[in-house]
Coordinates of N, CA, C and O and ligand atoms in Angstrom, one line a residue:
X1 N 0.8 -1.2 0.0 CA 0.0 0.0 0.0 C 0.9 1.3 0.0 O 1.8 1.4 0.8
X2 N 0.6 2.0 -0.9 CA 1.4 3.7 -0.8 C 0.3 4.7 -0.3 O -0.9 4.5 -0.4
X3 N 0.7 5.9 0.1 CA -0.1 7.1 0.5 C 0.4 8.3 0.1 O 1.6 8.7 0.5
X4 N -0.2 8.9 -0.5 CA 0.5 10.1 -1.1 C -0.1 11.1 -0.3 O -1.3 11.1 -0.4
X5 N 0.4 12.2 0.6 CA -0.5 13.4 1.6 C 0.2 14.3 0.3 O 1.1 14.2 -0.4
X6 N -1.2 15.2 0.5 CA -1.4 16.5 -0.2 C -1.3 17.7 0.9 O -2.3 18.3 1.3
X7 N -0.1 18.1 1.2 CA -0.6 19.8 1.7 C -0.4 20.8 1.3 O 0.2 21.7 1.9
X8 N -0.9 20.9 0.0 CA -1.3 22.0 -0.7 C -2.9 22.7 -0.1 O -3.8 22.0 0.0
X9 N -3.0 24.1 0.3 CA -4.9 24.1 0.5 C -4.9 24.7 -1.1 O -6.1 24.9 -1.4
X10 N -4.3 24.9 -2.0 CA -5.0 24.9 -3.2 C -5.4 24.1 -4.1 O -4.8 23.1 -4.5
X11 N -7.2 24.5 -4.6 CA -7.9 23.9 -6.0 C -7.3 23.0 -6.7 O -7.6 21.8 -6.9
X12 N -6.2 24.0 -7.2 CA -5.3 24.0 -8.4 C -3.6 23.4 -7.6 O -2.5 24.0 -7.6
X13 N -3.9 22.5 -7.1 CA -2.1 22.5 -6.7 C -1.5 21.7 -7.4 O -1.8 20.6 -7.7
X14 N -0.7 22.3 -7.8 CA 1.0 21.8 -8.8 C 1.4 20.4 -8.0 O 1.5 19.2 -8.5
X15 N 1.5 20.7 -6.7 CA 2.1 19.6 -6.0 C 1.4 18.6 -5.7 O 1.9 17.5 -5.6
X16 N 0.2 18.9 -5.5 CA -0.8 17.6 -5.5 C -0.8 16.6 -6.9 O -0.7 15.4 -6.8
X17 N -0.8 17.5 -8.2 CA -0.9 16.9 -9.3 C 0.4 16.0 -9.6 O 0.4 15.2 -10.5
X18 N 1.5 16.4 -8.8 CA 2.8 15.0 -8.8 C 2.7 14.3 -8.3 O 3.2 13.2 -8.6
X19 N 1.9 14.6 -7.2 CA 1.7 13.5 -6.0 C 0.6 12.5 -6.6 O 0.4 11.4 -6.4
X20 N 0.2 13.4 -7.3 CA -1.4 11.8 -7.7 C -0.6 10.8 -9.4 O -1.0 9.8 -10.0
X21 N 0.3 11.7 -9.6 CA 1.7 11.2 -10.8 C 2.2 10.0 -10.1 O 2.4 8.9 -10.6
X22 N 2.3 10.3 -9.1 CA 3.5 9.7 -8.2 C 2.2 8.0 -8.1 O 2.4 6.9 -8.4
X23 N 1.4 8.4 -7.6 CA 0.2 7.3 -6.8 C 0.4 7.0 -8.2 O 1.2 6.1 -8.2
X24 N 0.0 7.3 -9.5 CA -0.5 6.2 -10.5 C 0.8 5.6 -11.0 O 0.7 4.4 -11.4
X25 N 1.7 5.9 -11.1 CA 3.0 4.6 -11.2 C 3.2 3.8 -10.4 O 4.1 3.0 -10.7
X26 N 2.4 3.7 -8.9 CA 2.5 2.9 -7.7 C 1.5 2.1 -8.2 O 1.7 0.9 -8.2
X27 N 0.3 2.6 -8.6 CA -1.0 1.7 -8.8 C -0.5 0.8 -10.0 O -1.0 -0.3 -10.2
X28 N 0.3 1.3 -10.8 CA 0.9 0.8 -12.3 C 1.8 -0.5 -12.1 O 2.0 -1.4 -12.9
X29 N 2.1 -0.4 -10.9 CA 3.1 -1.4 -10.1 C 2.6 -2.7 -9.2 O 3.2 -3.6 -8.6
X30 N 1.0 -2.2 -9.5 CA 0.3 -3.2 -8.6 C 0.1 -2.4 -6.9 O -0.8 -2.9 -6.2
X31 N 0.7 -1.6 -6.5 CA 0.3 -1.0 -5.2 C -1.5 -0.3 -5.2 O -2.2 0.1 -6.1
X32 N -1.7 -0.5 -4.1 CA -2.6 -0.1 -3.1 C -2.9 1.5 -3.1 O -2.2 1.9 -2.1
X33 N -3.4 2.4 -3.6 CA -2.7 3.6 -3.0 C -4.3 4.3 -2.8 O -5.4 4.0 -3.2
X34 N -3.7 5.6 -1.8 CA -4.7 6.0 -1.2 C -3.8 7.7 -1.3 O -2.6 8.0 -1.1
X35 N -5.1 8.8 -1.8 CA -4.4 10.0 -1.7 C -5.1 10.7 -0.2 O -6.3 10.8 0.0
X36 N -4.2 10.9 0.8 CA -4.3 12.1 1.5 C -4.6 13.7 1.5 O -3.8 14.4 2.2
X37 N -5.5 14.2 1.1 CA -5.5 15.9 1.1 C -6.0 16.2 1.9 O -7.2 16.0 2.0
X38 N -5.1 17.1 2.8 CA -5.0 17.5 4.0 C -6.2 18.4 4.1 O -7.2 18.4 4.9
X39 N -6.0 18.9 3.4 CA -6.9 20.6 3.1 C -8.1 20.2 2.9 O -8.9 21.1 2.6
X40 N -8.5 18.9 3.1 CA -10.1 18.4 2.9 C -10.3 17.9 4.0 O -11.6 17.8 4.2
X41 N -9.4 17.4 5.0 CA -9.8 17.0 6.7 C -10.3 18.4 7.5 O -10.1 19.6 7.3
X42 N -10.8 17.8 8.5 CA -11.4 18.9 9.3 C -10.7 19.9 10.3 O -10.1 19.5 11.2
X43 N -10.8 21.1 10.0 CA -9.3 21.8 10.5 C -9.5 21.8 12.1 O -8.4 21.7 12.6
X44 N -10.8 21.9 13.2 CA -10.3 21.4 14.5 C -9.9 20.5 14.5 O -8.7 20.6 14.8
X45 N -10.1 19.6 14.2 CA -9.2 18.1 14.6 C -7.4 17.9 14.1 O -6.4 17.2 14.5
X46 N -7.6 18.8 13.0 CA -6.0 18.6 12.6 C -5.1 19.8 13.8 O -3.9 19.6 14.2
X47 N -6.3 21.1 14.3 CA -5.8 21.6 15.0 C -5.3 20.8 16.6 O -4.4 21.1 17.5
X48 N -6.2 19.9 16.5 CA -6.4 19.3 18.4 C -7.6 19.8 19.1 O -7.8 19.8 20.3
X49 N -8.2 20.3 18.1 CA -9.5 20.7 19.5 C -10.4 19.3 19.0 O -11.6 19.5 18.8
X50 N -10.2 18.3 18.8 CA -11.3 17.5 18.9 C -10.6 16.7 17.6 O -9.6 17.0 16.9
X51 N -11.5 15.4 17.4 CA -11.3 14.2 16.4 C -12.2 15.1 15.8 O -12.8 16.1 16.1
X52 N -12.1 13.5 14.2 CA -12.8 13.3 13.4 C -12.3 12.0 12.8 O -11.1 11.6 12.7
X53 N -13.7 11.3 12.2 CA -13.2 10.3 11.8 C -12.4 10.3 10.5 O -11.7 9.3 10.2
X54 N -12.6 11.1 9.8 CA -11.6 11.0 8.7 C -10.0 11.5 9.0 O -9.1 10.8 8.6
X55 N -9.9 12.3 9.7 CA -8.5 11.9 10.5 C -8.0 11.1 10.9 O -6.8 10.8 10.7
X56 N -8.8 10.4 11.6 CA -8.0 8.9 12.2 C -8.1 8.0 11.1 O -7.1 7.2 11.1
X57 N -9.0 7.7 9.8 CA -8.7 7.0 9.0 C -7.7 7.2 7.9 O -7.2 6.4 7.1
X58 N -7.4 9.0 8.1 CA -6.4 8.7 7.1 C -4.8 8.4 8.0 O -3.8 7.8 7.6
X59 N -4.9 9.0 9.3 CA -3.8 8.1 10.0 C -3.1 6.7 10.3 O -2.0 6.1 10.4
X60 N -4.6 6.4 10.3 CA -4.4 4.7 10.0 C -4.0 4.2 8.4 O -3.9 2.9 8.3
X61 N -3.8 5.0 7.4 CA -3.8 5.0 6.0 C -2.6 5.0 6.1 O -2.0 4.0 5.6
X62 N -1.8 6.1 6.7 CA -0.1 5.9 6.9 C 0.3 5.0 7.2 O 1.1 4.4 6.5
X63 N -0.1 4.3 8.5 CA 0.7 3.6 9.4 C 0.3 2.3 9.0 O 0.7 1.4 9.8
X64 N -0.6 1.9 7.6 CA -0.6 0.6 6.9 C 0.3 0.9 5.7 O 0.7 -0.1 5.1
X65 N 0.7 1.9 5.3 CA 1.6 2.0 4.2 C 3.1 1.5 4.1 O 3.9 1.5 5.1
X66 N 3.3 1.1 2.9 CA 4.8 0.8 2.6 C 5.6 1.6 2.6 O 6.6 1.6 3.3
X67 N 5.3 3.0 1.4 CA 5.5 3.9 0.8 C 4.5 5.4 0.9 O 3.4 5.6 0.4
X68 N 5.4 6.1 1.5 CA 4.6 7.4 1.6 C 5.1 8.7 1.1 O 6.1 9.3 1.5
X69 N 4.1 9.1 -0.2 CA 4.9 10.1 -0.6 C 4.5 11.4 0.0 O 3.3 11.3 0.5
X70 N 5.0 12.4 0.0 CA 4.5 13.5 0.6 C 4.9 14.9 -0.2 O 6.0 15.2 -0.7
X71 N 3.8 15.8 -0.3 CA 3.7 17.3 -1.8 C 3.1 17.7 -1.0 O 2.2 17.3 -0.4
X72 N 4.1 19.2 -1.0 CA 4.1 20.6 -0.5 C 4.3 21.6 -1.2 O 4.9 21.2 -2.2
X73 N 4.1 22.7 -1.2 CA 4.9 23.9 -2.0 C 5.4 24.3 -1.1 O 5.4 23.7 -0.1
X74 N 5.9 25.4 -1.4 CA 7.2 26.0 -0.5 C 6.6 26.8 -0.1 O 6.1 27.4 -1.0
X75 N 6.4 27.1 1.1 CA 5.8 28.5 1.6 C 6.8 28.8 2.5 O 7.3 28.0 3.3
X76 N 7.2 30.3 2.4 CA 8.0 31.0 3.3 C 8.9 30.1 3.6 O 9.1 29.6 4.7
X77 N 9.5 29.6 2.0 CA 11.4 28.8 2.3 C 11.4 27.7 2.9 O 12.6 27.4 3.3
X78 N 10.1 26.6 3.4 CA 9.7 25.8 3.9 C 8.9 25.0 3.2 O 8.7 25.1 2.0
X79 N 8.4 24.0 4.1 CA 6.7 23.0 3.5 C 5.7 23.6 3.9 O 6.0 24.5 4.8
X80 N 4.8 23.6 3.8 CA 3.4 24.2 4.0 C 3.0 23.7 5.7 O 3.0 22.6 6.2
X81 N 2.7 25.0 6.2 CA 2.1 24.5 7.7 C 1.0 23.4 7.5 O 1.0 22.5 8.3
X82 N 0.1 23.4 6.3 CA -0.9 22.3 6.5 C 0.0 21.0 6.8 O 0.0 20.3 7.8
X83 N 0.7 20.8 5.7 CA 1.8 19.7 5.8 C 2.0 19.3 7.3 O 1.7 18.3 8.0
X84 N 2.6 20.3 7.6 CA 3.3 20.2 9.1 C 2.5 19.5 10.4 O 3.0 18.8 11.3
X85 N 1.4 20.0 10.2 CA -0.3 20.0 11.3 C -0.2 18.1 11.2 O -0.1 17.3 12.2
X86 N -0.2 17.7 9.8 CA -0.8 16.7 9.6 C 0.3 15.3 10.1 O -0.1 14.2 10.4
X87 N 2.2 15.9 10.0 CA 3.1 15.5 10.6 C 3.4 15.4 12.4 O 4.2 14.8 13.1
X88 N 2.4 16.1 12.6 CA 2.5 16.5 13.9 C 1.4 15.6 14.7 O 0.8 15.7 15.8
X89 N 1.2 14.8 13.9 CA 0.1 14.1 14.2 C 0.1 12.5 14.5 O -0.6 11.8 15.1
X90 N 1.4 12.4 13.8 CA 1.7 11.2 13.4 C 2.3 10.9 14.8 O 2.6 11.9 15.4
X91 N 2.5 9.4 15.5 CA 3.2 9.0 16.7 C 4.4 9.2 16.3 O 4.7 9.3 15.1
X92 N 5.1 9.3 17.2 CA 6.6 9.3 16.9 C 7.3 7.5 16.4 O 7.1 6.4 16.9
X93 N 8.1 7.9 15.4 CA 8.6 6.5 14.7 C 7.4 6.1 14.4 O 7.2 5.0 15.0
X94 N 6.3 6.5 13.6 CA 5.3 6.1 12.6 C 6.0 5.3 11.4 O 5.6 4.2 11.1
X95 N 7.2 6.2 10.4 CA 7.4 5.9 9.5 C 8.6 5.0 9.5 O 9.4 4.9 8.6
X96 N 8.8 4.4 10.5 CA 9.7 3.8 10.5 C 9.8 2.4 9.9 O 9.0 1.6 10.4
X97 N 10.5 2.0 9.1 CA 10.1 0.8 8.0 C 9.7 0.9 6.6 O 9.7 0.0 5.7
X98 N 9.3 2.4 6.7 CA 8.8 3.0 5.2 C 9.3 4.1 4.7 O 9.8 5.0 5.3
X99 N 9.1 4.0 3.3 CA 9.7 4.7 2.5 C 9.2 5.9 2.1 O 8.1 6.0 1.5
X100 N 10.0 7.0 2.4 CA 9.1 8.4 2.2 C 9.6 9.3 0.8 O 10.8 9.7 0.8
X101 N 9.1 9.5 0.1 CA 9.2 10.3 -1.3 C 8.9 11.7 -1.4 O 8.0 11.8 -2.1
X102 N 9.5 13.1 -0.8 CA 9.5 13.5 -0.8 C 9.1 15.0 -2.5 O 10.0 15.2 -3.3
X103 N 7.8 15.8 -2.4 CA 8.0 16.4 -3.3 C 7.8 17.5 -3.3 O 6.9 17.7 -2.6
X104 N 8.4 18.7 -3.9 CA 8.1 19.8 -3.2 C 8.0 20.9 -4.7 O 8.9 20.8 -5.6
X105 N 6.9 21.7 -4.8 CA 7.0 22.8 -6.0 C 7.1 24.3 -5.5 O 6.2 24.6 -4.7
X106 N 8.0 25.4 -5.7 CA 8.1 26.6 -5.9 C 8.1 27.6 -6.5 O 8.9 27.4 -7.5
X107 N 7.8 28.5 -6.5 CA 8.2 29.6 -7.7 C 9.2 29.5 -8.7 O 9.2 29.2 -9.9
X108 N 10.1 29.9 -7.7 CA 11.5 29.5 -8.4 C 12.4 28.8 -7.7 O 11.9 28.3 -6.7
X109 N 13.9 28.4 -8.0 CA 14.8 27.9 -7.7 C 15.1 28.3 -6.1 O 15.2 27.7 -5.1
X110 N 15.1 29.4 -6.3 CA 15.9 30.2 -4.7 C 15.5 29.0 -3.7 O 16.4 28.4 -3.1
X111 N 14.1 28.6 -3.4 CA 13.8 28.0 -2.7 C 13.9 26.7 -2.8 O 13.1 26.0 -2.1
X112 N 15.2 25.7 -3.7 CA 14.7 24.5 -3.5 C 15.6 23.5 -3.0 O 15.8 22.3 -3.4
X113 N 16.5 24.4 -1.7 CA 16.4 23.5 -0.8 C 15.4 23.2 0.6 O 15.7 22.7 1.6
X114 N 14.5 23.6 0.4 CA 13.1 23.2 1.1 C 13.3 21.6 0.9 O 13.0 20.6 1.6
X115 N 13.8 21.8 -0.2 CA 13.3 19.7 -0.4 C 14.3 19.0 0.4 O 13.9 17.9 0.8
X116 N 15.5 19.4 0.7 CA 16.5 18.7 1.5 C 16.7 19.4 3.2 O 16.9 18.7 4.2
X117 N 16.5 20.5 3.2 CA 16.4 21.2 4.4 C 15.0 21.0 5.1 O 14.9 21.3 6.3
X118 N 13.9 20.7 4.5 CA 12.9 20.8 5.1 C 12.1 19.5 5.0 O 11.5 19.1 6.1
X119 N 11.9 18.8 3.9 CA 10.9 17.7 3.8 C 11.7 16.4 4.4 O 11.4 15.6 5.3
X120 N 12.8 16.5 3.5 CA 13.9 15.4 3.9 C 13.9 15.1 5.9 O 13.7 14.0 6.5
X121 N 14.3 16.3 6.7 CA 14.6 16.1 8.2 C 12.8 15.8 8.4 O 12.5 14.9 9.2
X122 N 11.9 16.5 7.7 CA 10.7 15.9 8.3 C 10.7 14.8 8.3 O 10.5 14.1 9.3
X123 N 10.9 14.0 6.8 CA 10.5 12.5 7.1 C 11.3 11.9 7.9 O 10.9 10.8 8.3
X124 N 12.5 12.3 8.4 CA 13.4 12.0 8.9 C 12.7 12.0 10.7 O 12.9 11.2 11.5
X125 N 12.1 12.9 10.8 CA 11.8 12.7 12.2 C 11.0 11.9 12.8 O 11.1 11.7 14.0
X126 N 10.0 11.2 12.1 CA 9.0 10.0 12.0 C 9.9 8.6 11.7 O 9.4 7.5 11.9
X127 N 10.8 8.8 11.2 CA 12.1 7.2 11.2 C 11.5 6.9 9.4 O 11.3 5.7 9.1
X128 N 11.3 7.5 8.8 CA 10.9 7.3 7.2 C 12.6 7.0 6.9 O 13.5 7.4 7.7
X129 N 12.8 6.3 5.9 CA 13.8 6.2 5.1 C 13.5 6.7 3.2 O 12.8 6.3 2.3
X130 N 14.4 7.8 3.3 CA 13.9 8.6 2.1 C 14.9 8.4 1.3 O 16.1 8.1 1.5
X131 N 13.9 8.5 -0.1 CA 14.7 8.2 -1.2 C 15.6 8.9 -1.6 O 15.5 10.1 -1.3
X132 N 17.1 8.4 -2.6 CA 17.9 9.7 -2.6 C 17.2 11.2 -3.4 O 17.2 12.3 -3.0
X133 N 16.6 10.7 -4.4 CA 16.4 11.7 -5.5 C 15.1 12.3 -5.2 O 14.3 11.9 -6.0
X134 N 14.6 13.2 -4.2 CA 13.3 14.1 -4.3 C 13.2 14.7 -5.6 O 14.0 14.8 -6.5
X135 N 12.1 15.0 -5.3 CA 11.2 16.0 -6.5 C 11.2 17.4 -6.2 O 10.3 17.8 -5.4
X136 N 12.3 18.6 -6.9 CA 11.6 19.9 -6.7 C 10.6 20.1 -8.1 O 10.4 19.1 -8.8
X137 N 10.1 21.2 -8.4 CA 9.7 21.7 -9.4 C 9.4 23.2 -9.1 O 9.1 23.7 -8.1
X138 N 9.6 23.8 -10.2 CA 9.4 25.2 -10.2 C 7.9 25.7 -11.2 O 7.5 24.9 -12.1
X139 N 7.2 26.9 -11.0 CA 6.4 27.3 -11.6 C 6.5 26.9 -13.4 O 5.6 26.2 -14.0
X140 N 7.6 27.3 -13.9 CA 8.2 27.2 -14.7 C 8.2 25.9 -15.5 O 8.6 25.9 -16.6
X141 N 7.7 24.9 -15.0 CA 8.1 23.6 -15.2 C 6.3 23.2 -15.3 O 5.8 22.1 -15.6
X142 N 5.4 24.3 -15.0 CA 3.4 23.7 -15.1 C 3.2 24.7 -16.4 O 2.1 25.4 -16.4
X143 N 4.1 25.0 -17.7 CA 3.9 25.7 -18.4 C 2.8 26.1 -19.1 O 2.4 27.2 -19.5
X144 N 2.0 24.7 -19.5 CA 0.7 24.9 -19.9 C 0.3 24.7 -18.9 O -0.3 25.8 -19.0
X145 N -0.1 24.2 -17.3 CA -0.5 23.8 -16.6 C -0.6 22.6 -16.1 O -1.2 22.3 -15.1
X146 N 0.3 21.7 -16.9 CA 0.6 20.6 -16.4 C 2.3 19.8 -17.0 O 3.2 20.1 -17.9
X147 N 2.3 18.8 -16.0 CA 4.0 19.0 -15.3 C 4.9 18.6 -16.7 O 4.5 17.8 -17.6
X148 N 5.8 19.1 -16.8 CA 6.8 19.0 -18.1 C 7.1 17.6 -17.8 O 6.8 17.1 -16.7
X149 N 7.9 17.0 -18.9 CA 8.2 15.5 -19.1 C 9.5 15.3 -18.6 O 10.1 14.3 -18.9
X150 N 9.9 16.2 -18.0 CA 11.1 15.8 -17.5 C 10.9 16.2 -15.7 O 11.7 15.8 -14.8
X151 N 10.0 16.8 -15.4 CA 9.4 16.6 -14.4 C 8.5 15.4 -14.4 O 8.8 14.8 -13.4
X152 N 7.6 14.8 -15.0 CA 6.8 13.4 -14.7 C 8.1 12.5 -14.9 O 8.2 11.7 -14.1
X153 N 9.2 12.5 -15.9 CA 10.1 11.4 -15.7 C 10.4 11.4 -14.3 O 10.2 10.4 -13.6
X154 N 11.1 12.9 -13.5 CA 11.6 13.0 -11.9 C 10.9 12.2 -10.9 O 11.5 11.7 -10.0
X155 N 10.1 12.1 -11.1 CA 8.9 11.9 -10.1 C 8.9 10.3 -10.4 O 8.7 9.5 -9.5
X156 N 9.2 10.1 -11.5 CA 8.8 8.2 -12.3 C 10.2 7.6 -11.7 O 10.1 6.4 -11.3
X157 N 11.3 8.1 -11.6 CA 12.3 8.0 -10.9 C 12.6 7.9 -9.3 O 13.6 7.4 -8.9
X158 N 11.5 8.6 -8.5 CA 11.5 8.9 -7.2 C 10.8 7.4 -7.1 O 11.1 6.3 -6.5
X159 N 10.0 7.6 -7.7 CA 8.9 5.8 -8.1 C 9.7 4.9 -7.9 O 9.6 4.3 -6.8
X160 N 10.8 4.7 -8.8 CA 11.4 3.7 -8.7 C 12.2 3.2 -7.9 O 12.3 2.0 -7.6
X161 N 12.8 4.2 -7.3 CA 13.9 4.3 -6.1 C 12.8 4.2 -4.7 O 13.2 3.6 -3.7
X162 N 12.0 4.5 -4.8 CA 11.3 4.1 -3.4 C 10.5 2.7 -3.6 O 9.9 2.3 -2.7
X163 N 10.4 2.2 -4.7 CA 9.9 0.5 -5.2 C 11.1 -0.1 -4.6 O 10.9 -0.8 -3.7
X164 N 12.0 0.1 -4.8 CA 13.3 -0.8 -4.9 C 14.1 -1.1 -3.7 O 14.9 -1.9 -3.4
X165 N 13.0 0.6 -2.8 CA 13.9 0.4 -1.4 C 13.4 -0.4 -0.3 O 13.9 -1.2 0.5
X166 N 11.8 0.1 -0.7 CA 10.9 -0.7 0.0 C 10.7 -2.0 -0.4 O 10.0 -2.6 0.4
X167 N 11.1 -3.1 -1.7 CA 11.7 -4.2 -1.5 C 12.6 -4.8 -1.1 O 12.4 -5.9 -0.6
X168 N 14.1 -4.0 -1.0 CA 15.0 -4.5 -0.2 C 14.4 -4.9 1.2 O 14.3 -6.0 1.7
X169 N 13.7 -3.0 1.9 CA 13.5 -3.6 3.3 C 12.2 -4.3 4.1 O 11.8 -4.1 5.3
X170 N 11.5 -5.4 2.8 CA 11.0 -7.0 2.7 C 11.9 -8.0 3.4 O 11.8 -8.7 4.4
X171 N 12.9 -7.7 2.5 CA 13.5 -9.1 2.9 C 14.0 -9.5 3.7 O 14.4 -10.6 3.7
Ligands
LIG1 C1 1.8 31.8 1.4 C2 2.7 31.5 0.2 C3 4.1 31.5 0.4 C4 5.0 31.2 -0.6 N1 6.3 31.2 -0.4 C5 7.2 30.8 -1.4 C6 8.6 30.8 -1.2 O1 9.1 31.1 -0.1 N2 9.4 30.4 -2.2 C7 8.9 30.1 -3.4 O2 9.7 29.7 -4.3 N3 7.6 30.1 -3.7 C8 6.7 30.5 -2.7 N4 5.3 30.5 -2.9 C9 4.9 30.0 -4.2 C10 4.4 28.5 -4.2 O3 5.4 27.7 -3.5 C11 4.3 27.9 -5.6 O4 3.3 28.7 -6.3 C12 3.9 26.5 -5.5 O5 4.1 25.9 -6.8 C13 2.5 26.2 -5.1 O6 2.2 24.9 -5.0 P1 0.7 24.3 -5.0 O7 0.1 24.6 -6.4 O8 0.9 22.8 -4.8 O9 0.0 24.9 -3.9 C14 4.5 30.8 -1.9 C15 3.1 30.8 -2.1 C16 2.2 31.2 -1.1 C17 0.7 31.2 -1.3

């Protein structure tokens, strides 16, 4: 099973649309996959003033997963606070055993060590083991609106390197 979290709160997110890239070469692979968007769970409960059941089922969605990819944009040189809420939720060593694919879209370049300074130590703090090669992308790169082919190769790439890791750590 893979899980792709969306924390984009935009309609239109760039980064969601890699992340559901990302889930259909998993489903292509024979995986399980289930999309996360944050921005559609109930904001007291992601705040802590109270549950909901779609929170706990999509928590429980993680913590059956192999593979979890995770798309943010870069807000303020970072991942998206939604992102963050929904990290902070997770038990500690949740991801431990699984493989995290980080993806992250920005304006421009300036910002794209968000993907190593920021997504990377996140998955890193839940015990994820992340793939070498994240995904940045820049505005630049949704030129008609949807992702250049050398961005869907990146991403087909992240695919494979988190297939391959999360077989090794089967055996
Ligand atoms: C509140 C806010 C903060 C942003 N901060 C940055 C930033 O620091 N660096 C950057 O390159 N882009 C920044 N952006 C642009 C977004 O990262 C960019 O448009 C991204 O592709 C949006 O992804 P999405 O479509 O998945 O939401 C910001 C956008 C918003 C709304």
């Amino acid at each position: 099973m893979a899980v792709g979290i969306s924390g984009s709160p935009s309609a239109t997110s760039k980064s969601r649309v890699l992340v559901e890239h990302a889930l259909a070469q998993l489903e292509a692979r024979g995986a399980a996959v289930r999309l996360i968007d944050v921005a559609t769970l109930p904001a007291d409960a992601l705040l802590g003033r109270g549950s909901a059941s779609q929170l706990t089922d999509a928590l429980a969605r993680v913590a059956e997963a192999r593979i979890v990819v995770a798309g943010t944009p870069v807000y303020r040189a970072t991942y998206s606070g939604l992102l963050k809420v929904f990290f902070d939720l997770l038990p500690q060593d949740a991801l431990v055993g699984k493989v995290g694919v980080p993806i992250v879209t920005g304006h421009g370049v300036a910002h794209s060590l968000a993907l190593d300074h920021g997504l990377r130590p996140l998955f890193a703090s839940v015990g994820a083991t992340v793939i070498a090669h994240g995904v940045y992308a820049t505005s630049e790169q949704f030129a008609d609106g949807t992702p250049a082919a050398e961005l869907r190769a990146a991403v087909d790439r992240a695919v494979r390197e988190a297939v391959a890791l999360a077989s090794a750590g089967s055996d």
